[in-house]
């Protein structure tokens, strides 16, 4: 063995933070207590199927959630990113089982074990050059936040600006590929944590967008486009990009109240403000920037002291050069108005119902109409109870809605729009926000207004 002690320490340090080899990461994923989780999942399934709550073991549920999501969070990479994607749906969890899942999922929104200062400095030297320290007046070695494939450090740029420095974990690309392959094996288990949502397409979408997520130069370009689109807006703040490299992106530092804290501690006023701004951002971005921010979880948003919504992390962005398709707005309006025949015609024309399907127009309307309830009145109160009702309705294997939902088709080009809408709605329900949803959709969704 010719390595020096320092070299051996460096190698061990590098490999212990983010296991890159498939076998190491598979072993961690395989450590998920399938027996315990499986029994908890079975209990949840019975609960959704209408059995009484006392038939479900809260202790087993708590252990399953804690151990399952601890593994996801520790692994970072694709496992943590998948956990973050699930976290926005915690509002769908039945109240009598919600607490352990809510706590475990929320941890994945912004927390993960950090890499060492030595590792961080090594990446910065590789990406910004050996003299990288000269570009900063000060750099804090202790990370201020952690994400699925990188962590954020607070620093002062050489011109005095406070900046956020996001540094990608070494081996993140290999970790993502390994995780997303292995998570497919557990898709049926994870399905129970998001009733009414298909997990397999979510995993497939994360895999398809992996290269974009790993390319911080691409992320910086996305962020610049959003900055330009929302420049001077009194209600939104997109931090400016200061510098970027393939695995490092530096942006202006912004302080505010994280959305997770608004959810857990915010009063009615700030909850409603956050909900309105989140929905406005989601619906207006395709029209203003021709882009859709595609990573809707609370860790990517905060409310500034002057009441603006600050949006972060633009690694996952869908390009919509023509905005949101007009027929989506038309279909939403038809479902709201109860026009089953024209709704069925549009659904068939755009590939949402297969030509050989025997579904009736009234069945499809009965399935879709409840999702339009937030648009039936000028203001809608998004609640966990409402989302639980929708999840229970489409997830009840005994009901007609379950059969209809499984018979409908979601064309691949609409998958991202659907997931972002569903994820944003999940956050609104976590916020318990009262939002003027109809006016926002009328303004920004082509085809919806009469």
Short mmCIF file of C-alpha atoms in Angstrom, two decimals:
data_model
loop_
_atom_site.label_atom_id
_atom_site.label_comp_id
_atom_site.label_asym_id
_atom_site.label_seq_id
_atom_site.Cartn_x
_atom_site.Cartn_y
_atom_site.Cartn_z
CA UNK A 1 0.00 0.00 0.00
CA UNK A 2 1.60 3.25 -1.13
CA UNK A 3 -1.05 5.77 -0.11
CA UNK A 4 0.00 8.17 2.60
CA UNK A 5 -2.17 8.51 5.70
CA UNK A 6 -3.53 11.77 4.36
CA UNK A 7 -4.41 10.16 1.04
CA UNK A 8 -6.15 7.27 2.77
CA UNK A 9 -8.10 9.68 4.93
CA UNK A 10 -9.07 11.71 1.87
CA UNK A 11 -10.28 8.63 0.00
CA UNK A 12 -12.29 7.37 2.97
CA UNK A 13 -13.74 10.81 3.54
CA UNK A 14 -14.74 11.13 -0.10
CA UNK A 15 -16.46 7.77 -0.29
CA UNK A 16 -18.25 7.87 3.07
CA UNK A 17 -20.38 10.93 2.38
CA UNK A 18 -22.05 9.87 -0.86
CA UNK A 19 -21.69 6.15 -1.62
CA UNK A 20 -21.25 5.98 -5.37
CA UNK A 21 -21.00 2.29 -6.09
CA UNK A 22 -24.26 0.60 -6.95
CA UNK A 23 -23.67 -2.21 -4.45
CA UNK A 24 -23.19 0.18 -1.53
CA UNK A 25 -26.28 2.19 -2.31
CA UNK A 26 -28.33 -0.91 -3.08
CA UNK A 27 -27.39 -2.29 0.32
CA UNK A 28 -28.69 0.86 2.02
CA UNK A 29 -31.93 0.78 0.05
CA UNK A 30 -32.27 -2.92 0.80
CA UNK A 31 -31.99 -2.10 4.51
CA UNK A 32 -35.48 -0.62 4.39
CA UNK A 33 -37.55 -2.82 6.71
CA UNK A 34 -39.79 -4.32 4.07
CA UNK A 35 -41.66 -6.46 6.58
CA UNK A 36 -42.59 -3.56 8.85
CA UNK A 37 -43.25 -1.17 5.99
CA UNK A 38 -45.27 -3.79 4.17
CA UNK A 39 -47.54 -4.36 7.16
CA UNK A 40 -47.98 -0.61 7.58
CA UNK A 41 -48.76 -0.26 3.89
CA UNK A 42 -51.28 -3.06 4.15
CA UNK A 43 -52.91 -1.27 7.05
CA UNK A 44 -53.07 1.96 5.11
CA UNK A 45 -54.61 0.13 2.18
CA UNK A 46 -57.32 -1.24 4.46
CA UNK A 47 -57.88 2.24 5.84
CA UNK A 48 -58.30 3.70 2.35
CA UNK A 49 -60.58 0.80 1.51
CA UNK A 50 -62.94 1.84 4.29
CA UNK A 51 -61.94 -0.24 7.31
CA UNK A 52 -61.89 1.42 10.72
CA UNK A 53 -58.85 3.32 11.92
CA UNK A 54 -58.34 1.08 14.95
CA UNK A 55 -57.36 -1.71 12.57
CA UNK A 56 -54.29 0.24 11.56
CA UNK A 57 -51.20 0.09 13.78
CA UNK A 58 -49.86 3.59 14.44
CA UNK A 59 -46.68 2.15 15.94
CA UNK A 60 -45.87 0.16 12.82
CA UNK A 61 -46.65 3.20 10.69
CA UNK A 62 -44.31 5.42 12.67
CA UNK A 63 -41.46 2.90 12.46
CA UNK A 64 -41.97 2.36 8.75
CA UNK A 65 -41.96 6.09 8.01
CA UNK A 66 -38.97 6.83 10.19
CA UNK A 67 -36.79 4.05 8.82
CA UNK A 68 -37.91 4.33 5.22
CA UNK A 69 -37.30 8.05 4.86
CA UNK A 70 -34.18 8.03 7.00
CA UNK A 71 -32.63 5.81 4.34
CA UNK A 72 -33.82 8.12 1.56
CA UNK A 73 -32.44 11.20 3.31
CA UNK A 74 -29.09 9.66 4.19
CA UNK A 75 -28.49 8.50 0.64
CA UNK A 76 -29.14 11.93 -0.88
CA UNK A 77 -28.95 11.56 -4.67
CA UNK A 78 -31.97 10.09 -6.41
CA UNK A 79 -33.30 8.55 -3.20
CA UNK A 80 -33.54 11.90 -1.45
CA UNK A 81 -34.89 13.61 -4.58
CA UNK A 82 -37.59 10.96 -4.82
CA UNK A 83 -38.40 11.48 -1.14
CA UNK A 84 -38.69 15.23 -1.72
CA UNK A 85 -41.07 14.58 -4.62
CA UNK A 86 -43.20 12.43 -2.31
CA UNK A 87 -43.13 15.02 0.48
CA UNK A 88 -45.55 17.39 -1.22
CA UNK A 89 -48.23 14.68 -1.10
CA UNK A 90 -48.16 14.21 2.67
CA UNK A 91 -51.40 16.20 2.87
CA UNK A 92 -53.13 13.17 1.33
CA UNK A 93 -52.20 10.93 4.27
CA UNK A 94 -55.20 10.11 6.51
CA UNK A 95 -55.18 12.23 9.67
CA UNK A 96 -55.00 9.29 12.05
CA UNK A 97 -51.74 8.20 10.43
CA UNK A 98 -50.34 11.54 9.34
CA UNK A 99 -48.00 12.62 12.13
CA UNK A 100 -45.10 10.15 11.67
CA UNK A 101 -45.24 10.40 7.89
CA UNK A 102 -45.49 14.17 7.94
CA UNK A 103 -42.45 14.53 10.18
CA UNK A 104 -40.37 12.03 8.20
CA UNK A 105 -41.28 13.52 4.82
CA UNK A 106 -40.75 17.11 5.94
CA UNK A 107 -37.17 16.31 6.96
CA UNK A 108 -36.41 15.47 3.33
CA UNK A 109 -37.40 18.94 2.13
CA UNK A 110 -34.20 20.66 3.22
CA UNK A 111 -31.99 18.46 5.39
CA UNK A 112 -29.27 15.90 4.68
CA UNK A 113 -25.88 15.02 6.21
CA UNK A 114 -23.28 17.49 4.88
CA UNK A 115 -20.03 16.69 3.10
CA UNK A 116 -16.81 17.82 4.76
CA UNK A 117 -15.09 21.16 4.28
CA UNK A 118 -12.20 19.30 2.62
CA UNK A 119 -14.54 17.78 0.04
CA UNK A 120 -16.30 21.08 -0.59
CA UNK A 121 -13.01 22.90 -1.17
CA UNK A 122 -11.82 20.17 -3.50
CA UNK A 123 -14.92 20.57 -5.69
CA UNK A 124 -14.60 24.37 -5.67
CA UNK A 125 -10.97 24.13 -6.79
CA UNK A 126 -11.91 21.74 -9.59
CA UNK A 127 -14.79 23.92 -10.79
CA UNK A 128 -13.57 27.49 -10.16
CA UNK A 129 -9.79 27.02 -10.34
CA UNK A 130 -7.04 26.73 -7.75
CA UNK A 131 -7.33 30.40 -6.85
CA UNK A 132 -11.07 30.15 -6.17
CA UNK A 133 -10.74 31.63 -2.67
CA UNK A 134 -9.65 34.94 -4.21
CA UNK A 135 -13.11 35.32 -5.73
CA UNK A 136 -14.62 35.52 -2.26
CA UNK A 137 -14.12 38.02 0.55
CA UNK A 138 -15.37 35.28 2.91
CA UNK A 139 -16.52 31.68 2.55
CA UNK A 140 -18.30 29.75 5.32
CA UNK A 141 -17.17 26.12 5.38
CA UNK A 142 -20.28 25.09 7.32
CA UNK A 143 -23.15 24.48 4.88
CA UNK A 144 -26.26 26.57 5.38
CA UNK A 145 -28.55 24.05 3.67
CA UNK A 146 -28.46 20.66 1.98
CA UNK A 147 -30.34 19.32 -1.01
CA UNK A 148 -30.59 16.05 -2.92
CA UNK A 149 -27.47 16.40 -5.07
CA UNK A 150 -25.70 19.39 -3.53
CA UNK A 151 -25.33 21.64 -0.52
CA UNK A 152 -25.39 25.42 -0.11
CA UNK A 153 -22.78 27.59 1.60
CA UNK A 154 -23.11 31.22 2.56
CA UNK A 155 -20.29 33.47 1.38
CA UNK A 156 -19.35 37.05 0.52
CA UNK A 157 -18.38 37.73 -3.09
CA UNK A 158 -15.28 39.83 -3.78
CA UNK A 159 -17.46 42.89 -4.45
CA UNK A 160 -19.20 42.63 -1.08
CA UNK A 161 -22.41 40.89 -2.17
CA UNK A 162 -23.76 38.14 0.05
CA UNK A 163 -24.03 34.98 -2.05
CA UNK A 164 -25.25 31.39 -1.89
CA UNK A 165 -22.77 28.84 -3.24
CA UNK A 166 -24.34 25.53 -4.27
CA UNK A 167 -21.78 22.75 -4.58
CA UNK A 168 -22.66 19.37 -6.14
CA UNK A 169 -21.77 16.26 -4.19
CA UNK A 170 -18.90 14.23 -5.70
CA UNK A 171 -20.36 11.16 -7.41
CA UNK A 172 -23.89 12.60 -7.57
CA UNK A 173 -24.31 11.41 -11.16
CA UNK A 174 -23.49 7.79 -10.30
CA UNK A 175 -25.64 7.97 -7.17
CA UNK A 176 -28.64 9.24 -9.12
CA UNK A 177 -28.39 6.48 -11.71
CA UNK A 178 -27.97 3.79 -9.09
CA UNK A 179 -30.82 5.07 -6.90
CA UNK A 180 -33.37 5.45 -9.66
CA UNK A 181 -32.68 1.92 -10.87
CA UNK A 182 -33.04 0.46 -7.40
CA UNK A 183 -36.08 2.51 -6.43
CA UNK A 184 -38.01 0.87 -9.26
CA UNK A 185 -37.84 -2.31 -7.20
CA UNK A 186 -39.69 -0.59 -4.36
CA UNK A 187 -42.26 1.30 -6.43
CA UNK A 188 -45.17 -0.78 -5.14
CA UNK A 189 -44.14 -0.12 -1.55
CA UNK A 190 -43.76 3.62 -2.12
CA UNK A 191 -47.11 3.75 -3.91
CA UNK A 192 -48.90 3.50 -0.58
CA UNK A 193 -47.27 6.70 0.65
CA UNK A 194 -48.91 8.74 -2.12
CA UNK A 195 -52.47 7.45 -2.54
CA UNK A 196 -53.96 8.44 -5.88
CA UNK A 197 -50.57 9.13 -7.48
CA UNK A 198 -48.65 6.80 -9.80
CA UNK A 199 -45.10 6.33 -8.53
CA UNK A 200 -43.62 4.55 -11.56
CA UNK A 201 -44.12 7.50 -13.96
CA UNK A 202 -42.66 9.81 -11.30
CA UNK A 203 -39.51 7.71 -11.12
CA UNK A 204 -39.31 7.52 -14.91
CA UNK A 205 -39.61 11.29 -15.15
CA UNK A 206 -36.87 11.83 -12.56
CA UNK A 207 -34.62 9.51 -14.58
CA UNK A 208 -35.40 11.31 -17.83
CA UNK A 209 -34.49 14.69 -16.33
CA UNK A 210 -31.40 13.47 -14.49
CA UNK A 211 -28.83 15.02 -16.83
CA UNK A 212 -30.52 18.41 -16.57
CA UNK A 213 -30.53 18.26 -12.78
CA UNK A 214 -26.81 17.47 -12.71
CA UNK A 215 -25.80 20.31 -15.04
CA UNK A 216 -25.48 23.47 -12.96
CA UNK A 217 -24.65 25.51 -16.08
CA UNK A 218 -28.09 24.57 -17.39
CA UNK A 219 -29.62 25.41 -14.01
CA UNK A 220 -27.95 28.83 -14.07
CA UNK A 221 -29.35 29.51 -17.55
CA UNK A 222 -32.84 28.54 -16.37
CA UNK A 223 -32.52 30.84 -13.38
CA UNK A 224 -31.37 33.77 -15.55
CA UNK A 225 -34.46 33.26 -17.73
CA UNK A 226 -36.74 33.39 -14.68
CA UNK A 227 -34.92 36.47 -13.35
CA UNK A 228 -35.54 38.24 -16.66
CA UNK A 229 -39.21 37.22 -16.77
CA UNK A 230 -39.96 38.35 -13.20
CA UNK A 231 -37.64 41.39 -13.14
CA UNK A 232 -39.16 44.20 -11.07
CA UNK A 233 -42.22 42.20 -10.01
CA UNK A 234 -43.28 43.43 -6.54
CA UNK A 235 -44.49 39.98 -5.50
CA UNK A 236 -41.73 37.61 -6.64
CA UNK A 237 -37.98 37.42 -6.13
CA UNK A 238 -35.69 35.23 -8.19
CA UNK A 239 -32.06 35.50 -6.94
CA UNK A 240 -29.62 36.66 -9.62
CA UNK A 241 -26.88 34.32 -10.82
CA UNK A 242 -23.41 35.63 -9.92
CA UNK A 243 -21.27 32.85 -11.44
CA UNK A 244 -21.63 29.23 -12.54
CA UNK A 245 -19.72 26.09 -13.46
CA UNK A 246 -20.85 22.54 -14.30
CA UNK A 247 -20.99 21.54 -10.62
CA UNK A 248 -21.13 24.91 -8.81
CA UNK A 249 -23.64 27.74 -9.08
CA UNK A 250 -23.37 31.01 -7.17
CA UNK A 251 -26.42 33.24 -6.69
CA UNK A 252 -27.39 36.22 -4.59
CA UNK A 253 -28.16 35.35 -0.98
CA UNK A 254 -31.77 35.92 0.11
CA UNK A 255 -33.17 35.71 3.62
CA UNK A 256 -36.75 34.93 4.48
CA UNK A 257 -39.12 32.47 6.13
CA UNK A 258 -38.90 28.98 4.59
CA UNK A 259 -42.21 27.66 3.35
CA UNK A 260 -41.84 24.64 5.64
CA UNK A 261 -41.85 27.04 8.61
CA UNK A 262 -44.88 28.87 7.23
CA UNK A 263 -46.62 25.49 7.03
CA UNK A 264 -45.72 24.53 10.60
CA UNK A 265 -45.96 27.90 12.36
CA UNK A 266 -47.44 30.57 10.07
CA UNK A 267 -50.58 32.54 10.88
CA UNK A 268 -53.58 32.74 8.59
CA UNK A 269 -52.38 35.88 6.80
CA UNK A 270 -48.97 34.55 5.78
CA UNK A 271 -50.42 31.14 4.86
CA UNK A 272 -52.90 32.76 2.50
CA UNK A 273 -50.21 35.03 1.06
CA UNK A 274 -47.84 32.11 0.46
CA UNK A 275 -50.61 30.05 -1.15
CA UNK A 276 -51.72 32.84 -3.47
CA UNK A 277 -48.17 33.65 -4.58
CA UNK A 278 -47.28 29.99 -5.09
CA UNK A 279 -50.31 29.41 -7.29
CA UNK A 280 -49.71 32.65 -9.21
CA UNK A 281 -46.08 31.66 -9.84
CA UNK A 282 -47.03 28.19 -11.02
CA UNK A 283 -49.68 29.41 -13.49
CA UNK A 284 -47.94 32.56 -14.72
CA UNK A 285 -44.45 31.17 -15.39
CA UNK A 286 -45.33 29.35 -18.66
CA UNK A 287 -46.81 32.57 -20.04
CA UNK A 288 -44.11 34.91 -18.70
CA UNK A 289 -40.97 32.80 -19.01
CA UNK A 290 -42.16 29.96 -21.29
CA UNK A 291 -40.77 27.72 -18.55
CA UNK A 292 -42.30 25.72 -15.70
CA UNK A 293 -40.46 25.34 -12.38
CA UNK A 294 -40.72 21.59 -11.97
CA UNK A 295 -39.49 20.89 -8.46
CA UNK A 296 -42.39 21.94 -6.24
CA UNK A 297 -41.51 21.16 -2.67
CA UNK A 298 -41.45 23.61 0.28
CA UNK A 299 -37.64 23.62 0.51
CA UNK A 300 -37.50 25.59 -2.75
CA UNK A 301 -39.60 28.54 -1.59
CA UNK A 302 -39.62 31.15 1.13
CA UNK A 303 -41.43 34.39 1.99
CA UNK A 304 -39.18 37.44 2.27
CA UNK A 305 -39.62 40.08 4.95
CA UNK A 306 -41.28 42.40 2.43
CA UNK A 307 -43.86 39.75 1.50
CA UNK A 308 -42.44 38.39 -1.76
CA UNK A 309 -42.20 34.75 -2.78
CA UNK A 310 -38.56 33.82 -3.28
CA UNK A 311 -38.09 30.87 -5.62
CA UNK A 312 -34.93 28.75 -5.65
CA UNK A 313 -33.45 25.70 -7.38
CA UNK A 314 -34.01 25.76 -11.13
CA UNK A 315 -32.39 22.43 -11.98
CA UNK A 316 -35.72 20.89 -12.87
CA UNK A 317 -37.44 23.12 -15.42
CA UNK A 318 -39.83 22.19 -18.24
CA UNK A 319 -39.58 24.23 -21.42
CA UNK A 320 -42.98 25.35 -22.71
CA UNK A 321 -42.28 27.65 -25.70
CA UNK A 322 -46.01 28.07 -26.36
CA UNK A 323 -47.07 28.18 -22.71
CA UNK A 324 -49.60 25.80 -21.17
CA UNK A 325 -51.59 24.10 -23.98
CA UNK A 326 -54.92 25.81 -24.53
CA UNK A 327 -56.94 22.60 -24.56
CA UNK A 328 -55.97 21.91 -20.92
CA UNK A 329 -57.79 25.08 -19.94
CA UNK A 330 -60.73 24.14 -22.15
CA UNK A 331 -60.98 20.69 -20.58
CA UNK A 332 -60.86 22.18 -17.09
CA UNK A 333 -63.69 24.58 -17.92
CA UNK A 334 -65.82 21.81 -19.48
CA UNK A 335 -65.34 19.61 -16.39
CA UNK A 336 -66.29 22.54 -14.16
CA UNK A 337 -69.39 23.25 -16.27
CA UNK A 338 -70.44 19.58 -16.37
CA UNK A 339 -70.25 19.32 -20.17
CA UNK A 340 -69.41 15.63 -20.42
CA UNK A 341 -69.78 15.19 -24.20
CA UNK A 342 -67.44 18.02 -25.26
CA UNK A 343 -65.04 17.09 -22.46
CA UNK A 344 -64.90 13.49 -23.72
CA UNK A 345 -64.33 14.70 -27.28
CA UNK A 346 -61.35 16.86 -26.26
CA UNK A 347 -59.90 14.12 -24.08
CA UNK A 348 -60.03 11.65 -26.97
CA UNK A 349 -58.60 14.13 -29.48
CA UNK A 350 -55.60 14.82 -27.25
CA UNK A 351 -54.81 11.25 -26.25
CA UNK A 352 -56.17 11.23 -22.68
CA UNK A 353 -58.71 8.53 -23.54
CA UNK A 354 -57.73 5.69 -25.84
CA UNK A 355 -59.80 5.28 -28.98
CA UNK A 356 -60.69 1.69 -27.98
CA UNK A 357 -61.77 2.66 -24.45
CA UNK A 358 -65.30 1.77 -23.33
CA UNK A 359 -65.43 4.57 -20.74
CA UNK A 360 -68.57 6.68 -20.90
CA UNK A 361 -68.51 10.48 -20.95
CA UNK A 362 -70.46 10.66 -17.69
CA UNK A 363 -68.00 8.33 -15.92
CA UNK A 364 -65.06 10.46 -16.97
CA UNK A 365 -66.82 13.65 -15.88
CA UNK A 366 -67.64 12.12 -12.48
CA UNK A 367 -63.94 11.29 -12.06
CA UNK A 368 -62.55 14.68 -13.14
CA UNK A 369 -65.16 17.15 -11.89
CA UNK A 370 -64.20 16.97 -8.17
CA UNK A 371 -60.66 18.11 -9.05
CA UNK A 372 -62.12 21.37 -10.36
CA UNK A 373 -63.81 22.27 -7.04
CA UNK A 374 -61.16 24.92 -6.22
CA UNK A 375 -62.33 26.84 -9.32
CA UNK A 376 -66.07 26.70 -8.60
CA UNK A 377 -66.01 29.73 -6.28
CA UNK A 378 -63.98 32.96 -6.22
CA UNK A 379 -61.97 31.75 -3.20
CA UNK A 380 -61.19 28.17 -2.20
CA UNK A 381 -59.89 26.83 1.12
CA UNK A 382 -57.25 24.19 0.34
CA UNK A 383 -57.20 21.72 3.23
CA UNK A 384 -55.65 18.38 4.03
CA UNK A 385 -59.17 17.02 4.48
CA UNK A 386 -60.04 17.97 0.89
CA UNK A 387 -56.90 16.34 -0.50
CA UNK A 388 -57.45 13.23 1.62
CA UNK A 389 -60.96 13.00 0.20
CA UNK A 390 -59.64 13.15 -3.37
CA UNK A 391 -56.87 10.63 -2.65
CA UNK A 392 -59.30 8.27 -0.95
CA UNK A 393 -61.77 8.58 -3.83
CA UNK A 394 -59.33 7.71 -6.61
CA UNK A 395 -57.39 5.22 -4.49
CA UNK A 396 -60.37 3.14 -3.32
CA UNK A 397 -60.07 -0.08 -5.30
CA UNK A 398 -63.75 -0.84 -4.72
CA UNK A 399 -64.99 2.36 -6.35
CA UNK A 400 -65.71 3.32 -9.96
CA UNK A 401 -63.27 6.24 -9.83
CA UNK A 402 -60.37 3.84 -9.33
CA UNK A 403 -61.33 1.93 -12.48
CA UNK A 404 -61.82 5.13 -14.50
CA UNK A 405 -58.51 6.56 -13.33
CA UNK A 406 -56.66 3.41 -14.35
CA UNK A 407 -58.33 3.51 -17.76
CA UNK A 408 -57.40 7.09 -18.57
CA UNK A 409 -54.10 7.85 -20.29
CA UNK A 410 -51.65 10.66 -19.49
CA UNK A 411 -49.62 11.49 -22.62
CA UNK A 412 -45.91 11.84 -21.79
CA UNK A 413 -45.80 15.50 -22.83
CA UNK A 414 -48.29 16.36 -20.08
CA UNK A 415 -46.68 14.36 -17.28
CA UNK A 416 -44.55 17.25 -15.99
CA UNK A 417 -47.43 19.75 -16.05
CA UNK A 418 -49.62 17.25 -14.21
CA UNK A 419 -47.01 16.50 -11.55
CA UNK A 420 -46.24 20.16 -10.89
CA UNK A 421 -49.94 21.00 -10.62
CA UNK A 422 -50.51 18.09 -8.25
CA UNK A 423 -47.41 18.93 -6.20
CA UNK A 424 -48.31 22.61 -5.93
CA UNK A 425 -51.84 21.66 -4.87
CA UNK A 426 -50.34 19.43 -2.20
CA UNK A 427 -48.36 22.38 -0.82
CA UNK A 428 -51.48 24.58 -0.84
CA UNK A 429 -53.23 21.95 1.27
CA UNK A 430 -50.27 21.78 3.66
CA UNK A 431 -50.52 25.57 3.96
CA UNK A 432 -54.25 25.31 4.68
CA UNK A 433 -54.49 28.38 2.45
CA UNK A 434 -57.51 30.31 1.24
CA UNK A 435 -56.68 31.29 -2.33
CA UNK A 436 -58.50 33.21 -5.12
CA UNK A 437 -57.78 30.25 -7.39
CA UNK A 438 -60.39 30.92 -10.07
CA UNK A 439 -59.16 34.43 -10.82
CA UNK A 440 -55.55 33.21 -11.11
CA UNK A 441 -56.50 30.43 -13.52
CA UNK A 442 -58.75 32.74 -15.55
CA UNK A 443 -55.87 35.18 -15.96
CA UNK A 444 -53.07 32.76 -16.83
CA UNK A 445 -54.54 29.49 -18.14
CA UNK A 446 -55.33 29.76 -21.88
CA UNK A 447 -58.70 28.31 -22.82
CA UNK A 448 -60.25 28.46 -19.34
CA UNK A 449 -61.99 31.85 -19.37
CA UNK A 450 -65.35 31.99 -21.06
#
